[in-house]
Coordinates of C-alpha atoms and ligand atoms in Angstrom, one line a residue:
M1 CA -41.8 69.2 -30.8
S2 CA -42.1 68.1 -26.7
G3 CA -38.4 69.1 -25.0
D4 CA -37.4 65.3 -24.9
Q5 CA -37.8 65.0 -29.0
E6 CA -36.2 68.0 -29.3
Q7 CA -33.2 66.6 -26.7
S8 CA -32.8 63.6 -29.1
A9 CA -33.4 65.0 -32.5
R10 CA -30.0 67.0 -31.0
L11 CA -28.7 64.2 -29.7
T12 CA -29.3 62.6 -33.1
R13 CA -27.3 65.2 -34.9
R14 CA -25.1 65.2 -32.8
E15 CA -24.3 61.9 -33.0
M16 CA -24.1 62.2 -37.1
L17 CA -21.3 64.4 -36.2
K18 CA -19.8 62.4 -34.2
T19 CA -19.8 59.2 -35.7
S20 CA -16.1 59.4 -37.4
A21 CA -14.5 60.1 -34.1
L22 CA -16.2 57.2 -32.1
A23 CA -15.2 54.7 -35.0
G24 CA -12.1 54.4 -33.2
A25 CA -10.5 53.0 -30.2
G26 CA -10.4 56.5 -28.0
F27 CA -12.8 59.3 -27.7
S28 CA -11.9 63.0 -28.5
L29 CA -12.9 66.3 -26.8
S30 CA -10.9 67.4 -29.4
R31 CA -12.9 65.7 -32.2
L32 CA -16.4 66.7 -30.4
G33 CA -17.8 70.1 -30.8
F34 CA -15.1 72.5 -29.6
D35 CA -13.6 73.0 -32.8
R36 CA -16.6 72.7 -34.9
E37 CA -16.1 73.4 -38.6
W38 CA -17.7 77.0 -39.1
L39 CA -15.5 78.7 -41.6
L40 CA -15.0 81.7 -38.9
P41 CA -11.4 84.1 -39.7
G42 CA -8.6 83.4 -37.6
S43 CA -7.8 85.8 -34.2
V44 CA -6.2 88.6 -35.6
C45 CA -5.2 89.8 -31.9
S46 CA -3.4 92.4 -32.1
S47 CA -3.1 95.9 -30.6
K48 CA -3.2 97.6 -34.1
V49 CA -7.1 95.9 -34.9
P50 CA -9.8 98.9 -34.9
A51 CA -12.5 98.7 -32.7
S52 CA -15.0 95.9 -33.2
A53 CA -17.6 94.2 -31.4
G54 CA -17.8 91.0 -33.0
T55 CA -17.9 87.7 -31.1
M56 CA -15.0 86.1 -30.0
M57 CA -17.4 82.8 -30.1
E58 CA -16.2 79.7 -32.2
V59 CA -13.3 82.2 -33.1
K60 CA -10.1 80.3 -34.3
F61 CA -6.5 81.0 -32.9
R62 CA -4.6 81.9 -36.4
G63 CA -2.5 79.2 -35.7
Y64 CA 1.4 79.5 -34.5
D65 CA 4.3 77.1 -34.8
T66 CA 6.3 78.0 -32.1
V67 CA 3.9 79.1 -29.2
R68 CA 5.6 82.3 -27.3
V69 CA 4.7 82.8 -23.7
G70 CA 5.0 85.2 -20.7
I71 CA 4.0 84.3 -17.5
I72 CA 3.3 86.9 -14.9
G73 CA 2.6 86.3 -11.0
V74 CA 4.8 82.8 -10.2
G75 CA 3.9 81.7 -6.3
G76 CA 2.6 79.2 -6.0
R77 CA -0.3 78.4 -8.8
G78 CA 2.2 80.6 -11.3
S79 CA 4.7 77.7 -10.3
E80 CA 3.0 74.6 -11.2
L81 CA 2.1 75.8 -14.8
L82 CA 5.3 76.9 -15.8
R83 CA 6.0 73.2 -14.2
A84 CA 3.0 71.6 -16.8
L85 CA 4.3 74.1 -19.4
L86 CA 7.9 73.3 -19.6
P87 CA 7.8 69.7 -21.2
I88 CA 5.5 70.4 -24.0
E89 CA 6.8 71.2 -27.2
H90 CA 6.7 74.0 -29.2
I91 CA 6.7 76.4 -26.3
Q92 CA 9.3 78.8 -25.3
V93 CA 8.5 80.8 -22.0
R94 CA 9.8 84.2 -22.8
A95 CA 9.3 86.3 -19.9
I96 CA 8.4 85.8 -16.4
C97 CA 7.1 88.5 -13.9
D98 CA 6.3 88.4 -10.3
I99 CA 6.7 91.7 -7.5
V100 CA 9.1 88.9 -5.3
K101 CA 12.8 88.9 -7.3
E102 CA 12.8 85.7 -5.4
Q103 CA 10.3 83.8 -7.3
V104 CA 11.3 85.1 -10.9
L105 CA 14.7 83.9 -10.3
I106 CA 13.3 80.3 -9.4
G107 CA 11.5 80.6 -12.1
Q108 CA 14.1 81.3 -14.9
K109 CA 15.5 78.4 -13.1
A110 CA 13.2 76.4 -14.0
V111 CA 13.3 77.8 -17.4
T112 CA 16.7 77.4 -18.1
D113 CA 16.8 73.8 -16.1
A114 CA 14.5 72.5 -19.3
G115 CA 16.8 73.8 -21.9
Q116 CA 15.1 77.3 -22.8
K117 CA 16.7 80.4 -23.1
E118 CA 16.7 82.3 -19.9
P119 CA 13.6 84.5 -20.0
H120 CA 13.2 88.1 -19.1
G121 CA 12.7 88.8 -15.5
Y122 CA 10.2 91.7 -14.3
F123 CA 9.9 91.9 -10.5
R124 CA 10.3 96.1 -10.3
G125 CA 6.6 96.4 -8.4
D126 CA 3.1 96.1 -8.7
H127 CA 2.8 97.4 -12.6
D128 CA 6.0 96.3 -14.2
F129 CA 3.6 93.3 -15.7
E130 CA 3.0 96.3 -17.7
R131 CA 6.4 96.4 -19.3
L132 CA 6.1 92.5 -20.1
C133 CA 2.6 92.7 -21.8
S134 CA 4.4 95.5 -24.2
R135 CA 7.2 92.8 -25.2
D136 CA 6.8 92.1 -28.9
D137 CA 7.8 88.5 -28.8
L138 CA 4.9 87.3 -27.0
D139 CA 1.7 85.1 -28.2
I140 CA -0.4 84.7 -24.7
I141 CA 0.0 85.7 -21.7
Y142 CA -0.3 83.3 -18.7
I143 CA -1.9 85.1 -14.9
A144 CA -1.7 83.8 -11.5
T145 CA -1.7 86.7 -9.8
P146 CA -4.4 87.3 -6.8
W147 CA -7.9 88.0 -7.4
E148 CA -7.5 92.0 -7.9
W149 CA -4.8 91.9 -10.1
H150 CA -6.6 89.8 -12.5
V151 CA -8.6 92.3 -14.3
P152 CA -6.2 94.9 -15.0
M153 CA -3.3 92.8 -16.2
A154 CA -5.8 90.9 -18.8
L155 CA -6.8 94.2 -20.1
S156 CA -3.3 95.4 -20.5
A157 CA -2.6 92.2 -22.0
M158 CA -5.1 92.1 -24.8
R159 CA -4.7 96.3 -25.3
N160 CA -1.3 95.0 -26.5
G161 CA -2.0 92.3 -28.6
K162 CA -1.9 89.1 -26.6
H163 CA -4.1 86.3 -25.6
V164 CA -4.7 85.2 -22.2
A165 CA -4.9 82.3 -20.6
L166 CA -6.5 83.5 -16.7
E167 CA -6.4 81.5 -13.8
V168 CA -9.3 81.0 -11.8
P169 CA -12.0 82.8 -11.0
A170 CA -11.5 85.5 -14.2
A171 CA -12.9 88.6 -12.1
T172 CA -14.9 89.0 -9.0
T173 CA -18.1 92.1 -10.3
L174 CA -20.0 91.8 -13.2
E175 CA -18.5 95.1 -14.4
D176 CA -14.9 93.4 -14.5
C177 CA -16.8 90.2 -16.0
W178 CA -17.8 92.5 -19.2
A179 CA -14.4 94.6 -19.3
L180 CA -13.0 91.3 -20.5
V181 CA -15.8 90.6 -22.7
D182 CA -15.7 94.1 -24.6
K183 CA -11.8 94.1 -24.7
S184 CA -11.7 90.7 -26.4
E185 CA -13.9 91.4 -28.7
Q186 CA -12.3 95.1 -29.4
T187 CA -9.0 93.3 -29.6
R188 CA -9.7 90.4 -31.3
C189 CA -7.6 88.3 -28.5
H190 CA -8.9 85.7 -26.6
C191 CA -9.3 85.5 -23.1
T192 CA -9.5 82.0 -21.9
M193 CA -10.1 80.9 -18.4
L194 CA -7.5 78.1 -16.8
E195 CA -10.4 76.1 -15.2
N196 CA -9.0 72.4 -14.7
R197 CA -11.3 70.7 -13.1
C198 CA -12.8 70.7 -16.8
Y199 CA -9.7 68.7 -17.4
G200 CA -9.9 66.0 -15.2
H201 CA -10.2 62.3 -16.0
H202 CA -13.8 61.8 -14.9
E203 CA -15.0 64.9 -16.1
M204 CA -13.8 64.0 -19.8
M205 CA -14.9 60.9 -19.6
V206 CA -18.7 62.2 -18.9
L207 CA -18.7 64.7 -21.0
N208 CA -17.8 62.4 -23.8
M209 CA -20.6 59.6 -22.1
I210 CA -23.1 63.0 -22.2
R211 CA -22.4 64.0 -25.8
D212 CA -23.0 60.0 -27.0
G213 CA -26.5 60.8 -25.0
V214 CA -25.7 57.7 -22.6
F215 CA -27.6 60.5 -19.5
G216 CA -30.3 61.0 -21.7
N217 CA -31.5 64.4 -21.9
I218 CA -29.8 66.0 -19.1
L219 CA -31.5 67.8 -16.1
H220 CA -30.0 68.5 -13.0
G221 CA -26.5 69.3 -11.9
E222 CA -25.0 69.3 -8.4
T223 CA -21.5 70.7 -7.5
A224 CA -19.4 71.9 -4.7
Y225 CA -16.1 73.5 -3.8
I226 CA -15.6 71.5 -0.6
H227 CA -11.8 72.4 0.5
R228 CA -10.9 73.1 3.9
V229 CA -8.7 76.0 3.0
H230 CA -9.4 78.6 5.4
G231 CA -9.7 75.6 8.0
L232 CA -5.8 76.5 8.7
P233 CA -4.6 79.1 11.1
V234 CA -3.4 82.4 9.2
V235 CA -0.6 82.2 7.2
N236 CA 1.7 84.8 6.4
E237 CA 2.5 83.5 3.0
G238 CA 1.6 82.4 -0.5
E239 CA -2.2 82.9 -1.0
G240 CA -2.3 83.2 3.0
L241 CA -1.6 86.8 2.4
W242 CA -4.2 87.7 0.4
R243 CA -6.7 85.0 0.0
N244 CA -8.3 85.4 3.2
F245 CA -9.4 89.6 2.7
P246 CA -11.8 88.8 0.0
H247 CA -14.1 86.8 2.3
M248 CA -13.9 89.2 5.2
K249 CA -16.0 92.1 2.7
R250 CA -18.4 89.7 0.8
M251 CA -20.4 86.7 1.9
G252 CA -21.0 84.2 -0.9
N253 CA -19.6 81.7 -3.2
L254 CA -16.1 83.7 -3.9
Y255 CA -14.6 80.8 -5.9
P256 CA -17.6 78.8 -8.1
T257 CA -15.6 78.0 -11.1
H258 CA -14.4 74.6 -10.3
G259 CA -17.5 72.7 -9.7
L260 CA -19.7 74.7 -12.2
G261 CA -17.6 75.0 -14.8
P262 CA -17.5 70.9 -15.8
L263 CA -21.4 71.1 -15.0
A264 CA -21.7 74.1 -17.4
R265 CA -19.7 72.3 -20.6
Y266 CA -22.2 69.2 -19.4
M267 CA -25.0 71.6 -20.0
D268 CA -24.0 73.2 -23.2
I269 CA -23.8 76.5 -21.6
N270 CA -23.5 79.2 -23.8
R271 CA -23.5 76.3 -26.7
G272 CA -27.4 76.3 -26.9
D273 CA -28.6 76.2 -23.3
R274 CA -27.5 79.7 -20.5
F275 CA -27.3 80.3 -16.8
E276 CA -30.8 82.5 -16.3
S277 CA -30.9 82.9 -12.6
I278 CA -29.3 82.3 -9.3
S279 CA -30.8 82.2 -5.8
S280 CA -27.9 82.1 -2.5
V281 CA -28.3 81.5 1.0
S282 CA -25.7 81.1 3.4
S283 CA -25.3 78.8 6.8
I284 CA -24.6 80.6 10.3
A285 CA -20.6 80.9 10.9
R286 CA -20.0 78.5 14.1
G287 CA -17.0 76.5 12.4
L288 CA -14.5 79.3 12.4
A289 CA -14.9 80.9 15.1
L290 CA -14.5 76.9 16.9
H291 CA -12.1 76.7 15.3
E292 CA -10.3 79.6 16.4
V293 CA -10.9 79.3 20.0
A294 CA -9.1 75.9 19.6
R295 CA -6.2 77.2 18.3
M296 CA -5.7 80.6 18.1
P297 CA -4.3 82.7 20.9
A298 CA -7.2 84.9 22.5
G299 CA -7.4 88.4 20.7
K300 CA -5.3 87.3 18.1
S301 CA -7.2 86.5 15.3
M302 CA -7.7 89.0 11.9
R303 CA -10.7 86.7 11.3
K304 CA -13.0 86.7 14.2
A305 CA -15.8 88.8 13.0
C306 CA -15.2 88.2 9.8
F307 CA -16.4 85.2 7.2
G308 CA -20.0 86.8 8.5
R309 CA -21.2 83.1 7.4
E310 CA -19.9 79.9 6.4
I311 CA -21.8 77.0 4.3
N312 CA -23.1 79.2 0.9
T313 CA -25.2 77.4 -1.2
S314 CA -27.1 78.1 -4.6
V315 CA -29.7 77.4 -6.7
I316 CA -29.2 78.7 -10.6
T317 CA -31.8 77.7 -13.1
T318 CA -30.9 77.7 -17.2
A319 CA -32.9 78.9 -19.8
T320 CA -33.7 75.6 -20.9
G321 CA -35.0 74.6 -17.4
R322 CA -32.2 72.8 -16.2
T323 CA -31.6 73.0 -12.6
V324 CA -27.6 73.1 -10.4
T325 CA -26.7 73.5 -6.9
L326 CA -23.5 74.9 -6.3
Q327 CA -21.9 75.0 -2.6
H328 CA -19.0 76.7 -1.2
D329 CA -17.9 75.7 2.2
I330 CA -13.5 76.0 3.1
I331 CA -14.0 75.7 6.7
D332 CA -15.9 72.7 8.0
P333 CA -14.3 69.5 8.5
R334 CA -15.4 67.6 5.0
T335 CA -12.9 65.7 3.3
Y336 CA -12.1 67.4 -0.5
D337 CA -15.0 67.2 -2.7
R338 CA -16.8 68.8 -5.6
L339 CA -19.5 66.3 -5.8
S340 CA -19.7 66.2 -9.5
M341 CA -23.4 65.2 -9.6
V342 CA -25.4 65.3 -13.2
V343 CA -28.7 63.9 -13.5
G344 CA -30.1 63.0 -16.9
T345 CA -33.3 61.1 -18.2
K346 CA -31.6 58.0 -19.0
G347 CA -28.6 57.9 -15.5
A348 CA -26.9 59.6 -13.4
F349 CA -23.2 60.2 -12.6
R350 CA -21.3 61.3 -9.4
D351 CA -18.0 61.7 -8.0
Y352 CA -15.6 60.8 -5.3
P353 CA -15.6 58.0 -6.0
P354 CA -17.0 58.2 -9.7
M355 CA -20.2 56.3 -9.9
V356 CA -22.4 55.8 -12.8
C357 CA -26.5 54.6 -12.4
I358 CA -28.2 54.2 -16.0
G359 CA -30.7 52.3 -16.8
R360 CA -34.4 51.3 -15.8
P361 CA -35.9 51.7 -11.8
E362 CA -35.8 47.9 -11.4
Q363 CA -32.2 47.8 -12.4
D364 CA -30.9 50.6 -10.3
A365 CA -27.6 50.8 -8.8
W366 CA -24.0 52.2 -9.3
T367 CA -21.1 50.7 -11.1
T368 CA -18.2 52.1 -11.3
L369 CA -16.9 54.3 -14.3
D370 CA -14.2 52.7 -14.9
V371 CA -16.8 50.0 -17.2
Y372 CA -16.7 53.0 -19.1
K373 CA -13.3 53.4 -19.8
D374 CA -12.3 51.5 -22.8
R375 CA -15.1 53.3 -24.9
Y376 CA -15.2 56.8 -23.7
E377 CA -12.3 57.7 -22.4
D378 CA -11.0 60.7 -23.4
S379 CA -7.8 60.2 -25.9
L380 CA -5.8 63.5 -24.1
W381 CA -5.8 60.8 -21.4
T382 CA -4.3 58.4 -23.3
G383 CA -1.4 57.1 -21.8
V384 CA -1.3 59.3 -19.1
R385 CA -0.4 56.9 -15.6
G386 CA -1.0 59.2 -12.8
C387 CA -4.4 58.6 -12.6
A388 CA -4.6 56.0 -10.5
G389 CA -5.8 56.9 -7.4
N390 CA -9.1 59.2 -7.0
P391 CA -9.2 62.5 -7.5
C392 CA -6.7 62.4 -10.2
R393 CA -3.7 64.4 -9.4
H394 CA -3.8 68.0 -10.3
G395 CA -0.9 67.8 -11.7
D396 CA -1.9 65.5 -14.9
M397 CA -5.2 67.9 -15.2
D398 CA -2.3 70.6 -15.5
S399 CA -0.3 69.1 -18.1
I400 CA -3.8 68.5 -20.2
M401 CA -4.9 71.5 -20.0
N402 CA -1.8 73.3 -21.0
R403 CA -1.5 70.8 -23.5
R404 CA -4.8 71.0 -25.4
L405 CA -4.6 75.4 -24.8
I406 CA -1.5 75.5 -27.0
Q407 CA -2.5 71.9 -29.4
C408 CA -5.6 74.5 -30.2
M409 CA -2.7 77.9 -30.9
R410 CA -0.6 75.7 -32.8
E411 CA -4.0 73.9 -35.3
G412 CA -5.9 77.0 -35.6
L413 CA -8.8 75.8 -33.5
A414 CA -11.0 78.1 -31.2
P415 CA -10.2 77.7 -27.5
D416 CA -12.6 75.2 -25.4
I417 CA -12.8 78.4 -22.4
D418 CA -13.4 81.4 -24.3
V419 CA -14.4 84.7 -22.9
Y420 CA -17.9 84.2 -22.3
D421 CA -17.4 81.1 -20.4
A422 CA -15.0 82.9 -18.3
A423 CA -17.5 85.5 -17.5
T424 CA -20.3 83.5 -17.3
W425 CA -18.7 81.0 -14.9
S426 CA -16.9 83.7 -13.0
A427 CA -20.0 85.6 -13.4
S428 CA -21.8 83.4 -10.2
G429 CA -19.6 84.9 -7.4
P430 CA -20.8 88.2 -7.7
L431 CA -24.3 87.4 -8.6
S432 CA -24.3 85.3 -5.1
I433 CA -23.5 87.9 -3.2
L434 CA -26.1 89.9 -4.9
S435 CA -28.7 87.7 -3.9
M436 CA -27.5 87.6 -0.7
E437 CA -28.5 90.9 -0.3
K438 CA -31.2 90.6 -1.2
G439 CA -32.4 87.7 1.4
G440 CA -31.5 85.2 -1.0
A441 CA -34.1 86.2 -3.6
P442 CA -33.1 85.0 -7.6
V443 CA -31.1 87.6 -9.7
Q444 CA -30.5 87.2 -13.4
F445 CA -27.5 86.1 -15.1
P446 CA -26.1 88.8 -17.8
D447 CA -26.2 86.9 -21.1
F448 CA -22.6 88.2 -21.9
T449 CA -22.9 86.3 -25.5
R450 CA -25.7 89.3 -26.1
G451 CA -28.1 87.1 -27.8
K452 CA -26.1 84.0 -29.2
A453 CA -25.9 81.2 -26.6
L454 CA -29.2 80.0 -27.8
S455 CA -28.8 80.7 -30.8
L456 CA -26.3 77.7 -30.7
R457 CA -29.4 75.5 -30.2
A458 CA -28.3 72.5 -32.3
Ligands
LIG501 N1 -6.5 76.3 -10.8 C1 -6.4 75.7 -9.4 O1 -6.5 74.8 -9.1 C2 -5.7 76.6 -8.6 C3 -5.5 76.6 -7.3 C4 -4.6 77.5 -6.7 C5 -5.1 78.9 -6.6 N2 -5.4 78.9 -8.5 C6 -5.8 81.0 -8.1 O2 -4.2 81.4 -9.0 C7 -4.3 82.6 -8.6 C8 -3.1 82.5 -7.9 O3 -2.9 82.1 -6.2 P1 -2.1 81.0 -5.7 O4 -2.5 80.3 -5.3 O5 -0.5 81.1 -6.4 O6 -1.4 82.7 -4.5 P2 0.3 83.1 -4.1 O7 -0.3 84.4 -3.5 O8 1.0 81.9 -4.1 O9 1.2 83.4 -5.9 C9 0.8 85.1 -6.6 C10 1.8 85.2 -6.7 O10 1.2 86.8 -8.0 C11 2.4 87.7 -7.4 N3 2.0 89.1 -7.5 C12 0.9 89.9 -6.8 N4 0.7 90.8 -6.9 C13 1.4 91.2 -8.3 C14 1.8 92.0 -9.4 N5 0.9 93.2 -9.2 N6 2.5 91.7 -10.2 C15 3.1 90.8 -10.6 N7 2.8 89.0 -9.2 C16 2.3 89.5 -8.5 C17 2.5 87.6 -5.9 O11 3.9 87.6 -6.1 C18 2.9 85.7 -5.6 O12 3.7 84.8 -6.0 C19 -5.1 83.2 -8.0 O13 -6.3 83.9 -8.5 C20 -5.7 81.3 -7.4 O14 -7.6 81.6 -7.3 C21 -6.2 78.6 -8.8

């Protein structure tokens, strides 16, 4: 069977699975492939389960009436997550931890303002999160702390029998990516990553279109994180306290998952395909220096000798022969962009503004994504009004992401983003650094699924 024939056979089988979902007015991701009807047992997730090396792929949550939540880190991002969680029915925020007591107090007030009982506060230093993790009345722990804390906190949560919802990137080294996979498999606790860009209005709609074969056989994607977060003077609060430092030590793509997550889902990564290799190069660094000369008093910049390279570009290949370009630029003057281009044999999508091109060469023309809205807008977005602008507001996708995660937990579904996705998408960071150290030579992705990713080809 040729590649194209094989792909159309896959699509046909998929389409059969989806016929009933398509019959309704809305098109729902929740009915399209993530909650496959595989009869795997619900996740036990307990500190008492014996060691097990079984996969966590497609393992369903056991089903919860009320989801009891703890949160570690309520700075900029943790506070946003808390705001997105509180309006959701059937959740209780039981515990909040941050090293800054005032942040905990603000979080506690937000919870009581929402009509819930005051959550217990933990603010006795760097390791007080361990007391939160050891509580026996939590089902899932959200973690929104600086990167270096993600893995120790997630491991502690799983060791204590709690599911984990971890901010991006889940981990910054390959060893830590494996540590998350191993611990999740041993404890049967899920470790999902809070990649909110997978829940954007356009991303969900394009995924529904891809799954319905609108773009044909997917061949290539182009994505990026272009966000001038470090084009500002050094700040002494919030993430400015920590987010510059990793860039002083490491050169490569340190924030890959916002772009890569949605593309990985378009390409069935870990569900029939897998990322195989990455080659990464970076441009010379001139922009930050220019900026600093203009703004910083002489000799005052702590970043002057750092950020040795500026715009990082990687090429990723997949096991079935697809390609991805992934860029990272947090310094130079461009408007916020993730590019979000995906190209298939029948058409292409690209974002900012969202445009679709479908058809034969003589018909080539970009049309607005809106044309496809009636048929392909995900039902999770139906009635969400905040999306008139472009791109959709952060808060809307955060709200959809959290609703979906709580839905999976309550209804006993597998999480959309599992520990293998968290590890694979995050691993592109350290692998880009490794490739740069080898002069841009390709380096191989580990197969965190231990061989299962390709066995899932439909
Ligand atoms: N998904 C997104 O759109 C998005 C957006 C921004 C940030 N993030 C991610 O969220 C995470 C947090 O970023 P942020 O911008 O909120 O940073 P932040 O500095 O504003 O908040 C981090 C919080 O963690 C607390 N903290 C630090 N060490 C701690 C410890 N040992 N125990 C308990 N609390 C501790 C800090 O006091 C702070 O309140 C990062 O991983 C970042 O990459 C994601």
